[in-house]
């Protein structure tokens, strides 16, 4: 560090000397900036795929003056599809953050400035050179026969490029001051998306909460304790006064994606079909499975997903996609894999990750995938692959409440099934006796442009039969 400081001071002194003693010279060499200074470069936000042009900065893992290594996490961003962590491609020191938390960052624009302390390869230019500078680099260089712009007219002595010297001085000041900077507004406190959602719900600024987790991470308990201290600090004798005002805010990335998706769904004619079924036998089978060692716990949703897949095998139209590229000749594309989406309620909003190739999975395997996708969704770790490729959707809205629902079809899919809340109701057995029944209502919405009502009703009966007699479903598995 001492040698580096000395080098910087020598560079500053050389600039001062050149400006103070501009003796007559015939040729002045361009001012040379040390290799360290030349490597202070912008690190661009790379293309993360799927046509995404901007992302929201969720939180920073670094701040100005922090040292980073290759592959170390810099920040966490959220697109309209998923949350992604951005890593550094270089070793070096962070000089500047170009965005604050909650701001929208543009793909291809500088994300941070890094004093790069590792070798740069030709391929690294795509990560450190803005598009407009790359375009300039492709232009034909100036001819050597062209007049020297650094030489002055009428034989006057040439002077060093004062703007370049001033740039060097500014960079020196920036580097020395940025290492001393400790402005918390530039570095968002570490916290999970669920905790950040809680702070927004309670109206608490996360930077004011003292984190007790690893590396100062703010935990749920920290937020609740902070709110409790605020409540205890207020006096009950002060009359209530409304201080909040109406405000207008842009849609979050997930809300924006939902807006686009549901707007596209408006042109789909929905056919709604509902039916109730008895969950009694299904719950007894589930409990029997749970008592066996080595068998993971399976929710009713895993059985429902498998029953829907069996119905799709019997009625392939439910796994088809309507192609209307040519309005005069619409076509049906029949898909092989049963990629069934499941609606997941997350702190960021409703997401629909997809279980791929359900027809090849056992019920325990489906249950394990439901658990993985649910956890990833709540932690904001779902990938673009997890959220794409769905052919039909199952929405377990009954886990929150409700009975009969009217779910909305996602464009490109044939149907969606809403699962209501299971509840105990009185019913009659075959002998006319009143019995307790565990009733659940399934609500189907199908694209009535190519799925007729009879096909939906027959498919719903297949699902009902397999769920009310789960032994038959298990026997039919391959």
Short mmCIF file of C-alpha atoms in Angstrom, two decimals:
data_model
loop_
_atom_site.label_atom_id
_atom_site.label_comp_id
_atom_site.label_asym_id
_atom_site.label_seq_id
_atom_site.Cartn_x
_atom_site.Cartn_y
_atom_site.Cartn_z
CA UNK A 1 0.00 0.00 0.00
CA UNK A 2 2.94 2.34 0.83
CA UNK A 3 4.53 1.74 -2.58
CA UNK A 4 1.23 2.40 -4.33
CA UNK A 5 0.72 5.67 -2.42
CA UNK A 6 4.25 6.74 -3.38
CA UNK A 7 3.54 5.98 -7.03
CA UNK A 8 0.38 8.08 -6.91
CA UNK A 9 2.24 10.99 -5.28
CA UNK A 10 5.00 10.83 -7.93
CA UNK A 11 2.28 10.92 -10.61
CA UNK A 12 0.71 14.00 -8.98
CA UNK A 13 4.11 15.71 -8.68
CA UNK A 14 4.93 15.07 -12.34
CA UNK A 15 1.69 16.71 -13.39
CA UNK A 16 2.40 19.78 -11.25
CA UNK A 17 5.93 20.04 -12.65
CA UNK A 18 4.78 19.92 -16.26
CA UNK A 19 2.18 22.60 -15.70
CA UNK A 20 4.57 24.88 -13.75
CA UNK A 21 7.57 24.71 -16.20
CA UNK A 22 6.29 24.48 -19.75
CA UNK A 23 9.68 25.11 -21.44
CA UNK A 24 9.86 25.23 -25.24
CA UNK A 25 9.84 21.78 -26.69
CA UNK A 26 9.38 20.56 -30.23
CA UNK A 27 7.40 17.48 -29.25
CA UNK A 28 5.51 16.68 -26.10
CA UNK A 29 4.62 13.11 -25.33
CA UNK A 30 1.15 12.34 -24.17
CA UNK A 31 0.82 12.31 -20.38
CA UNK A 32 1.30 8.75 -19.17
CA UNK A 33 -1.14 7.46 -16.56
CA UNK A 34 0.02 4.55 -14.44
CA UNK A 35 -1.29 1.08 -15.23
CA UNK A 36 -3.30 1.04 -12.04
CA UNK A 37 -5.16 4.22 -12.98
CA UNK A 38 -5.76 3.02 -16.51
CA UNK A 39 -7.60 -0.01 -15.12
CA UNK A 40 -10.32 1.99 -13.33
CA UNK A 41 -13.10 0.88 -15.64
CA UNK A 42 -16.88 0.69 -15.65
CA UNK A 43 -18.28 -2.81 -15.15
CA UNK A 44 -21.33 -3.15 -17.40
CA UNK A 45 -24.56 -4.94 -16.55
CA UNK A 46 -24.41 -7.90 -18.91
CA UNK A 47 -27.35 -9.26 -20.86
CA UNK A 48 -29.19 -11.74 -18.60
CA UNK A 49 -31.24 -13.20 -21.45
CA UNK A 50 -34.92 -13.54 -22.42
CA UNK A 51 -35.00 -10.00 -23.91
CA UNK A 52 -34.76 -8.28 -20.52
CA UNK A 53 -33.52 -4.68 -20.93
CA UNK A 54 -33.72 -3.38 -17.36
CA UNK A 55 -33.69 -4.77 -13.82
CA UNK A 56 -34.36 -3.39 -10.35
CA UNK A 57 -31.46 -3.21 -7.88
CA UNK A 58 -32.68 -5.13 -4.83
CA UNK A 59 -29.58 -4.80 -2.66
CA UNK A 60 -25.84 -4.17 -2.86
CA UNK A 61 -23.31 -6.57 -1.38
CA UNK A 62 -20.45 -4.07 -1.79
CA UNK A 63 -19.78 -0.36 -1.31
CA UNK A 64 -17.13 2.11 -2.54
CA UNK A 65 -13.71 1.18 -1.23
CA UNK A 66 -14.58 -2.50 -0.84
CA UNK A 67 -12.23 -5.10 -2.29
CA UNK A 68 -13.81 -7.76 -4.51
CA UNK A 69 -12.54 -10.95 -6.03
CA UNK A 70 -13.51 -12.75 -9.21
CA UNK A 71 -16.94 -14.45 -8.93
CA UNK A 72 -17.73 -12.55 -5.70
CA UNK A 73 -21.33 -11.28 -5.49
CA UNK A 74 -21.75 -7.57 -6.20
CA UNK A 75 -25.49 -7.07 -6.03
CA UNK A 76 -28.89 -8.71 -6.31
CA UNK A 77 -31.28 -7.63 -9.07
CA UNK A 78 -34.85 -8.47 -9.95
CA UNK A 79 -36.32 -8.65 -13.43
CA UNK A 80 -39.94 -9.26 -14.33
CA UNK A 81 -39.22 -12.99 -14.20
CA UNK A 82 -36.77 -13.77 -11.40
CA UNK A 83 -34.20 -12.50 -8.92
CA UNK A 84 -30.54 -12.85 -9.98
CA UNK A 85 -27.21 -12.26 -8.26
CA UNK A 86 -24.57 -10.34 -10.25
CA UNK A 87 -20.94 -11.40 -9.67
CA UNK A 88 -17.66 -9.64 -10.38
CA UNK A 89 -15.57 -10.76 -13.33
CA UNK A 90 -12.41 -9.14 -11.95
CA UNK A 91 -10.28 -8.73 -8.83
CA UNK A 92 -10.11 -5.12 -7.67
CA UNK A 93 -11.56 -2.30 -5.59
CA UNK A 94 -15.05 -0.83 -6.04
CA UNK A 95 -14.79 2.90 -6.84
CA UNK A 96 -18.41 3.86 -7.53
CA UNK A 97 -21.95 2.48 -7.50
CA UNK A 98 -23.97 3.84 -10.43
CA UNK A 99 -27.38 3.05 -8.89
CA UNK A 100 -29.06 3.14 -5.52
CA UNK A 101 -31.14 0.27 -4.19
CA UNK A 102 -34.66 0.16 -5.72
CA UNK A 103 -33.50 2.00 -8.87
CA UNK A 104 -33.80 0.50 -12.35
CA UNK A 105 -30.49 -0.48 -13.98
CA UNK A 106 -30.18 -0.66 -17.76
CA UNK A 107 -28.59 -3.68 -19.46
CA UNK A 108 -25.35 -2.70 -21.21
CA UNK A 109 -24.79 0.38 -19.03
CA UNK A 110 -22.21 0.76 -16.19
CA UNK A 111 -23.21 -0.93 -12.95
CA UNK A 112 -20.11 -0.09 -10.88
CA UNK A 113 -16.63 1.34 -11.46
CA UNK A 114 -13.81 -1.04 -10.48
CA UNK A 115 -10.10 -0.40 -10.00
CA UNK A 116 -9.19 -3.67 -11.73
CA UNK A 117 -6.14 -5.41 -10.27
CA UNK A 118 -6.14 -8.47 -12.47
CA UNK A 119 -5.14 -9.07 -16.07
CA UNK A 120 -7.54 -7.94 -18.79
CA UNK A 121 -8.18 -10.20 -21.76
CA UNK A 122 -9.55 -9.01 -25.13
CA UNK A 123 -12.87 -10.65 -24.25
CA UNK A 124 -13.13 -8.46 -21.14
CA UNK A 125 -13.73 -5.41 -23.34
CA UNK A 126 -17.38 -6.40 -23.74
CA UNK A 127 -17.80 -6.06 -19.95
CA UNK A 128 -15.92 -2.77 -19.48
CA UNK A 129 -16.52 -0.74 -22.65
CA UNK A 130 -19.91 0.98 -23.19
CA UNK A 131 -21.52 0.32 -26.60
CA UNK A 132 -20.88 3.87 -27.89
CA UNK A 133 -17.14 3.57 -27.11
CA UNK A 134 -17.01 0.18 -28.80
CA UNK A 135 -18.51 1.81 -31.90
CA UNK A 136 -15.86 4.54 -31.83
CA UNK A 137 -13.09 1.94 -31.56
CA UNK A 138 -14.18 0.42 -34.87
CA UNK A 139 -13.72 3.70 -36.74
CA UNK A 140 -10.63 4.24 -38.96
CA UNK A 141 -7.78 5.84 -36.93
CA UNK A 142 -6.37 9.24 -37.90
CA UNK A 143 -3.65 9.18 -40.55
CA UNK A 144 -0.09 9.66 -39.38
CA UNK A 145 0.29 12.38 -42.03
CA UNK A 146 -2.39 14.46 -40.39
CA UNK A 147 -1.17 17.60 -38.58
CA UNK A 148 -0.23 17.19 -34.94
CA UNK A 149 -3.10 18.56 -32.90
CA UNK A 150 -0.85 18.85 -29.86
CA UNK A 151 1.43 21.38 -31.60
CA UNK A 152 0.42 25.02 -31.42
CA UNK A 153 0.39 27.44 -34.31
CA UNK A 154 3.01 30.10 -35.09
CA UNK A 155 5.80 28.02 -33.54
CA UNK A 156 4.41 28.47 -30.04
CA UNK A 157 5.54 25.84 -27.54
CA UNK A 158 3.16 22.97 -27.07
CA UNK A 159 1.69 22.39 -23.63
CA UNK A 160 0.58 19.21 -21.99
CA UNK A 161 -3.04 18.29 -22.39
CA UNK A 162 -4.51 20.19 -19.46
CA UNK A 163 -7.82 18.32 -19.56
CA UNK A 164 -5.99 15.00 -19.27
CA UNK A 165 -3.97 16.31 -16.32
CA UNK A 166 -7.11 17.51 -14.64
CA UNK A 167 -8.69 14.10 -15.22
CA UNK A 168 -5.75 12.44 -13.52
CA UNK A 169 -6.01 14.82 -10.54
CA UNK A 170 -9.73 14.12 -10.25
CA UNK A 171 -9.16 10.37 -10.34
CA UNK A 172 -6.51 10.66 -7.62
CA UNK A 173 -8.91 12.61 -5.43
CA UNK A 174 -11.72 10.18 -6.16
CA UNK A 175 -9.65 7.14 -5.28
CA UNK A 176 -8.39 8.63 -2.02
CA UNK A 177 -11.80 9.90 -0.93
CA UNK A 178 -13.78 6.82 -2.00
CA UNK A 179 -11.72 4.58 0.28
CA UNK A 180 -12.73 6.80 3.18
CA UNK A 181 -16.39 6.93 2.22
CA UNK A 182 -18.75 5.08 4.48
CA UNK A 183 -22.11 6.40 3.41
CA UNK A 184 -24.76 3.83 4.35
CA UNK A 185 -27.20 5.16 1.74
CA UNK A 186 -24.92 3.72 -0.97
CA UNK A 187 -24.96 0.23 0.51
CA UNK A 188 -28.27 -1.38 1.25
CA UNK A 189 -28.41 -3.48 4.40
CA UNK A 190 -28.30 -7.22 3.75
CA UNK A 191 -31.70 -8.91 4.13
CA UNK A 192 -33.82 -11.56 2.46
CA UNK A 193 -36.69 -10.48 0.13
CA UNK A 194 -39.20 -11.59 2.79
CA UNK A 195 -37.62 -9.31 5.40
CA UNK A 196 -37.53 -6.40 2.94
CA UNK A 197 -41.20 -6.97 2.17
CA UNK A 198 -41.94 -6.91 5.93
CA UNK A 199 -40.17 -3.57 6.34
CA UNK A 200 -42.15 -2.09 3.45
CA UNK A 201 -45.40 -3.40 4.96
CA UNK A 202 -44.58 -1.87 8.36
CA UNK A 203 -43.30 1.37 6.83
CA UNK A 204 -39.78 0.95 8.27
CA UNK A 205 -36.59 2.07 6.53
CA UNK A 206 -34.34 -0.99 6.48
CA UNK A 207 -31.18 1.14 6.79
CA UNK A 208 -32.41 2.21 10.26
CA UNK A 209 -32.65 -1.39 11.50
CA UNK A 210 -29.64 -2.85 13.32
CA UNK A 211 -28.97 -6.32 11.88
CA UNK A 212 -27.88 -9.15 14.17
CA UNK A 213 -27.45 -11.88 11.54
CA UNK A 214 -24.33 -13.00 9.73
CA UNK A 215 -22.33 -10.08 8.29
CA UNK A 216 -24.91 -7.67 9.72
CA UNK A 217 -27.85 -9.26 7.88
CA UNK A 218 -31.22 -7.93 9.05
CA UNK A 219 -33.47 -10.70 10.35
CA UNK A 220 -37.23 -10.74 10.83
CA UNK A 221 -36.72 -10.49 14.60
CA UNK A 222 -34.62 -7.35 14.11
CA UNK A 223 -37.45 -5.66 12.22
CA UNK A 224 -40.06 -6.63 14.82
CA UNK A 225 -37.82 -5.50 17.68
CA UNK A 226 -37.21 -2.19 15.89
CA UNK A 227 -40.96 -1.68 15.52
CA UNK A 228 -41.47 -2.55 19.19
CA UNK A 229 -38.90 0.02 20.28
CA UNK A 230 -40.57 2.63 18.10
CA UNK A 231 -43.95 1.81 19.67
CA UNK A 232 -42.56 1.98 23.21
CA UNK A 233 -40.91 5.30 22.43
CA UNK A 234 -44.22 6.90 21.44
CA UNK A 235 -46.62 8.31 24.04
CA UNK A 236 -50.26 7.26 24.19
CA UNK A 237 -51.36 10.76 25.29
CA UNK A 238 -50.61 12.27 21.89
CA UNK A 239 -53.83 12.48 19.86
CA UNK A 240 -53.92 10.50 16.65
CA UNK A 241 -52.95 12.49 13.59
CA UNK A 242 -53.06 11.18 10.04
CA UNK A 243 -49.63 11.86 8.52
CA UNK A 244 -49.74 9.53 5.53
CA UNK A 245 -50.63 10.83 2.09
CA UNK A 246 -51.78 9.24 -1.13
CA UNK A 247 -48.92 8.32 -3.42
CA UNK A 248 -48.37 6.93 -6.90
CA UNK A 249 -45.77 4.24 -7.45
CA UNK A 250 -44.71 2.25 -10.54
CA UNK A 251 -45.51 -1.44 -10.73
CA UNK A 252 -42.90 -3.80 -9.36
CA UNK A 253 -41.23 -6.07 -11.95
CA UNK A 254 -43.45 -9.00 -10.97
CA UNK A 255 -46.60 -6.84 -11.02
CA UNK A 256 -45.54 -5.52 -14.42
CA UNK A 257 -45.16 -9.06 -15.76
CA UNK A 258 -48.58 -9.98 -14.31
CA UNK A 259 -50.08 -6.90 -15.99
CA UNK A 260 -48.68 -7.96 -19.37
CA UNK A 261 -49.68 -11.62 -18.98
CA UNK A 262 -53.23 -10.97 -17.81
CA UNK A 263 -53.77 -8.31 -20.47
CA UNK A 264 -52.92 -10.90 -23.11
CA UNK A 265 -55.39 -13.31 -21.47
CA UNK A 266 -58.33 -10.92 -21.99
CA UNK A 267 -58.93 -12.19 -25.53
CA UNK A 268 -59.24 -15.84 -24.41
CA UNK A 269 -62.87 -17.04 -24.06
CA UNK A 270 -62.97 -18.91 -20.73
CA UNK A 271 -65.15 -21.97 -20.14
CA UNK A 272 -65.67 -22.49 -16.38
CA UNK A 273 -66.46 -25.88 -14.88
CA UNK A 274 -66.57 -26.79 -11.16
CA UNK A 275 -67.07 -30.02 -9.27
CA UNK A 276 -66.64 -31.16 -5.67
CA UNK A 277 -64.78 -34.27 -4.57
CA UNK A 278 -64.21 -36.24 -1.37
CA UNK A 279 -60.71 -35.96 0.10
CA UNK A 280 -61.29 -38.62 2.78
CA UNK A 281 -59.51 -41.56 1.12
CA UNK A 282 -56.75 -39.31 -0.21
CA UNK A 283 -55.88 -37.98 3.24
CA UNK A 284 -55.85 -41.52 4.69
CA UNK A 285 -53.41 -42.63 1.97
CA UNK A 286 -51.21 -39.61 2.59
CA UNK A 287 -51.03 -40.33 6.31
CA UNK A 288 -50.20 -43.95 5.56
CA UNK A 289 -47.33 -42.85 3.34
CA UNK A 290 -46.00 -40.47 5.99
CA UNK A 291 -45.78 -43.33 8.52
CA UNK A 292 -43.44 -45.27 6.24
CA UNK A 293 -39.75 -44.64 6.81
CA UNK A 294 -37.86 -43.10 3.92
CA UNK A 295 -40.98 -41.71 2.21
CA UNK A 296 -41.03 -37.88 2.10
CA UNK A 297 -44.14 -36.01 3.18
CA UNK A 298 -46.51 -35.47 0.24
CA UNK A 299 -49.14 -32.74 0.19
CA UNK A 300 -52.52 -33.13 -1.49
CA UNK A 301 -51.21 -30.86 -4.25
CA UNK A 302 -48.69 -33.52 -5.35
CA UNK A 303 -51.54 -36.02 -5.85
CA UNK A 304 -53.64 -33.41 -7.68
CA UNK A 305 -50.79 -32.59 -10.07
CA UNK A 306 -50.30 -36.28 -10.83
CA UNK A 307 -54.04 -36.81 -11.36
CA UNK A 308 -54.12 -33.87 -13.81
CA UNK A 309 -51.20 -35.41 -15.72
CA UNK A 310 -53.08 -38.71 -16.03
CA UNK A 311 -56.10 -36.81 -17.40
CA UNK A 312 -53.85 -35.01 -19.90
CA UNK A 313 -52.67 -38.41 -21.20
CA UNK A 314 -56.29 -39.37 -21.84
CA UNK A 315 -57.21 -35.98 -23.32
CA UNK A 316 -54.17 -34.65 -25.25
CA UNK A 317 -56.03 -31.46 -26.18
CA UNK A 318 -55.37 -30.27 -22.63
CA UNK A 319 -51.65 -30.33 -23.43
CA UNK A 320 -51.99 -28.47 -26.72
CA UNK A 321 -51.13 -24.89 -27.65
CA UNK A 322 -53.15 -22.83 -30.10
CA UNK A 323 -51.03 -21.28 -32.85
CA UNK A 324 -52.77 -18.25 -34.38
CA UNK A 325 -49.80 -16.78 -36.25
CA UNK A 326 -51.91 -17.19 -39.38
CA UNK A 327 -55.39 -16.05 -38.37
CA UNK A 328 -56.90 -17.67 -41.44
CA UNK A 329 -55.39 -21.08 -40.60
CA UNK A 330 -55.07 -21.57 -36.82
CA UNK A 331 -53.27 -24.73 -35.75
CA UNK A 332 -52.94 -26.88 -32.63
CA UNK A 333 -49.46 -27.85 -31.44
CA UNK A 334 -49.66 -31.04 -29.34
CA UNK A 335 -46.87 -31.19 -26.77
CA UNK A 336 -45.31 -34.36 -25.38
CA UNK A 337 -44.14 -33.26 -21.95
CA UNK A 338 -46.61 -32.47 -19.18
CA UNK A 339 -45.10 -29.25 -17.80
CA UNK A 340 -47.52 -28.26 -15.07
CA UNK A 341 -47.25 -24.85 -13.40
CA UNK A 342 -48.08 -24.34 -9.72
CA UNK A 343 -48.99 -20.93 -8.33
CA UNK A 344 -46.72 -19.87 -5.44
CA UNK A 345 -47.47 -16.96 -3.12
CA UNK A 346 -44.18 -15.11 -2.41
CA UNK A 347 -43.28 -11.84 -0.65
CA UNK A 348 -42.67 -10.34 -4.10
CA UNK A 349 -46.04 -11.46 -5.48
CA UNK A 350 -47.61 -14.43 -7.25
CA UNK A 351 -45.20 -16.59 -9.26
CA UNK A 352 -45.92 -19.72 -11.31
CA UNK A 353 -42.90 -22.05 -11.42
CA UNK A 354 -43.21 -25.16 -13.57
CA UNK A 355 -42.76 -28.86 -12.73
CA UNK A 356 -41.27 -30.36 -15.87
CA UNK A 357 -42.25 -33.77 -17.41
CA UNK A 358 -44.74 -34.70 -14.68
CA UNK A 359 -45.74 -37.83 -16.63
CA UNK A 360 -42.31 -39.31 -15.80
CA UNK A 361 -42.34 -38.45 -12.06
CA UNK A 362 -43.64 -40.36 -9.08
CA UNK A 363 -45.77 -38.67 -6.44
CA UNK A 364 -42.84 -38.37 -3.95
CA UNK A 365 -40.72 -36.84 -6.72
CA UNK A 366 -43.49 -34.35 -7.52
CA UNK A 367 -43.77 -33.49 -3.81
CA UNK A 368 -40.01 -32.87 -3.61
CA UNK A 369 -40.12 -30.58 -6.67
CA UNK A 370 -43.08 -28.64 -5.23
CA UNK A 371 -41.08 -28.12 -2.04
CA UNK A 372 -37.99 -26.96 -3.96
CA UNK A 373 -39.89 -24.53 -6.18
CA UNK A 374 -41.85 -23.14 -3.23
CA UNK A 375 -38.71 -22.50 -1.18
CA UNK A 376 -36.88 -20.97 -4.15
CA UNK A 377 -39.85 -18.69 -4.86
CA UNK A 378 -40.07 -17.41 -1.28
CA UNK A 379 -36.30 -16.81 -1.22
CA UNK A 380 -36.34 -15.11 -4.62
CA UNK A 381 -34.06 -17.76 -6.19
CA UNK A 382 -36.24 -19.02 -9.05
CA UNK A 383 -34.49 -19.11 -12.42
CA UNK A 384 -35.87 -18.31 -15.84
CA UNK A 385 -36.02 -22.03 -16.59
CA UNK A 386 -38.13 -22.62 -13.46
CA UNK A 387 -40.68 -20.08 -14.67
CA UNK A 388 -41.02 -21.04 -18.34
CA UNK A 389 -42.46 -23.83 -20.48
CA UNK A 390 -45.77 -24.40 -18.69
CA UNK A 391 -48.59 -26.17 -20.57
CA UNK A 392 -51.30 -26.08 -17.88
CA UNK A 393 -51.48 -24.59 -14.36
CA UNK A 394 -52.78 -25.74 -10.97
CA UNK A 395 -53.47 -22.94 -8.47
CA UNK A 396 -53.84 -24.10 -4.86
CA UNK A 397 -55.64 -20.94 -3.73
CA UNK A 398 -57.38 -23.05 -1.08
CA UNK A 399 -54.21 -22.95 1.01
CA UNK A 400 -55.25 -19.35 1.75
CA UNK A 401 -59.03 -19.75 1.61
CA UNK A 402 -62.03 -19.82 -0.68
CA UNK A 403 -64.08 -22.53 -2.34
CA UNK A 404 -65.24 -21.89 -5.91
CA UNK A 405 -62.87 -19.67 -7.91
CA UNK A 406 -62.68 -18.41 -11.49
CA UNK A 407 -58.99 -18.70 -12.44
CA UNK A 408 -57.57 -16.88 -15.47
CA UNK A 409 -55.77 -18.84 -18.19
CA UNK A 410 -52.18 -17.91 -19.05
CA UNK A 411 -51.73 -17.27 -22.76
CA UNK A 412 -50.16 -20.27 -24.48
CA UNK A 413 -51.79 -22.75 -22.12
CA UNK A 414 -55.02 -24.69 -22.53
CA UNK A 415 -56.47 -24.53 -19.01
CA UNK A 416 -55.98 -23.73 -15.35
CA UNK A 417 -57.39 -25.57 -12.32
CA UNK A 418 -58.17 -23.72 -9.09
CA UNK A 419 -58.11 -25.87 -5.93
CA UNK A 420 -60.45 -24.64 -3.19
CA UNK A 421 -60.06 -25.03 0.57
CA UNK A 422 -60.94 -28.52 1.86
CA UNK A 423 -63.58 -28.47 4.61
CA UNK A 424 -65.85 -30.84 6.53
CA UNK A 425 -69.48 -30.90 5.33
CA UNK A 426 -72.45 -33.18 6.05
CA UNK A 427 -73.24 -35.71 3.30
CA UNK A 428 -75.24 -38.88 2.70
CA UNK A 429 -73.70 -42.32 2.21
CA UNK A 430 -75.16 -45.03 -0.05
CA UNK A 431 -77.51 -46.12 2.75
CA UNK A 432 -78.87 -42.61 3.27
CA UNK A 433 -77.03 -42.02 6.53
CA UNK A 434 -75.58 -38.61 7.32
CA UNK A 435 -71.78 -38.73 7.41
CA UNK A 436 -68.86 -36.33 7.60
CA UNK A 437 -67.24 -35.56 4.29
CA UNK A 438 -63.92 -33.79 3.55
CA UNK A 439 -65.01 -31.78 0.55
CA UNK A 440 -62.84 -29.86 -1.89
CA UNK A 441 -63.97 -28.01 -5.00
CA UNK A 442 -61.93 -27.96 -8.20
CA UNK A 443 -62.65 -25.07 -10.58
CA UNK A 444 -61.55 -25.49 -14.20
CA UNK A 445 -61.07 -22.67 -16.73
CA UNK A 446 -60.37 -23.82 -20.30
CA UNK A 447 -59.68 -22.00 -23.56
CA UNK A 448 -63.04 -22.42 -25.28
CA UNK A 449 -61.54 -21.67 -28.70
CA UNK A 450 -60.30 -25.25 -28.98
CA UNK A 451 -61.32 -27.09 -25.78
CA UNK A 452 -65.01 -27.98 -25.65
CA UNK A 453 -67.04 -28.32 -22.46
CA UNK A 454 -67.52 -32.09 -22.78
CA UNK A 455 -63.74 -32.65 -22.85
CA UNK A 456 -63.30 -30.55 -19.71
CA UNK A 457 -66.09 -32.40 -17.90
CA UNK A 458 -64.65 -35.82 -18.81
CA UNK A 459 -61.14 -34.77 -17.81
CA UNK A 460 -62.48 -33.43 -14.50
CA UNK A 461 -64.16 -36.79 -13.85
CA UNK A 462 -60.86 -38.61 -14.42
CA UNK A 463 -59.14 -36.32 -11.90
CA UNK A 464 -61.99 -36.75 -9.42
CA UNK A 465 -61.98 -40.55 -9.72
CA UNK A 466 -58.22 -40.79 -9.16
CA UNK A 467 -58.28 -38.48 -6.14
CA UNK A 468 -61.27 -40.13 -4.50
CA UNK A 469 -59.77 -43.59 -5.19
CA UNK A 470 -56.01 -42.91 -4.95
CA UNK A 471 -55.24 -46.66 -4.99
CA UNK A 472 -56.43 -46.76 -8.60
CA UNK A 473 -54.16 -43.83 -9.48
CA UNK A 474 -51.16 -45.49 -7.85
CA UNK A 475 -51.86 -48.71 -9.77
CA UNK A 476 -51.96 -46.82 -13.07
CA UNK A 477 -48.52 -45.25 -12.56
CA UNK A 478 -45.70 -46.42 -14.82
#
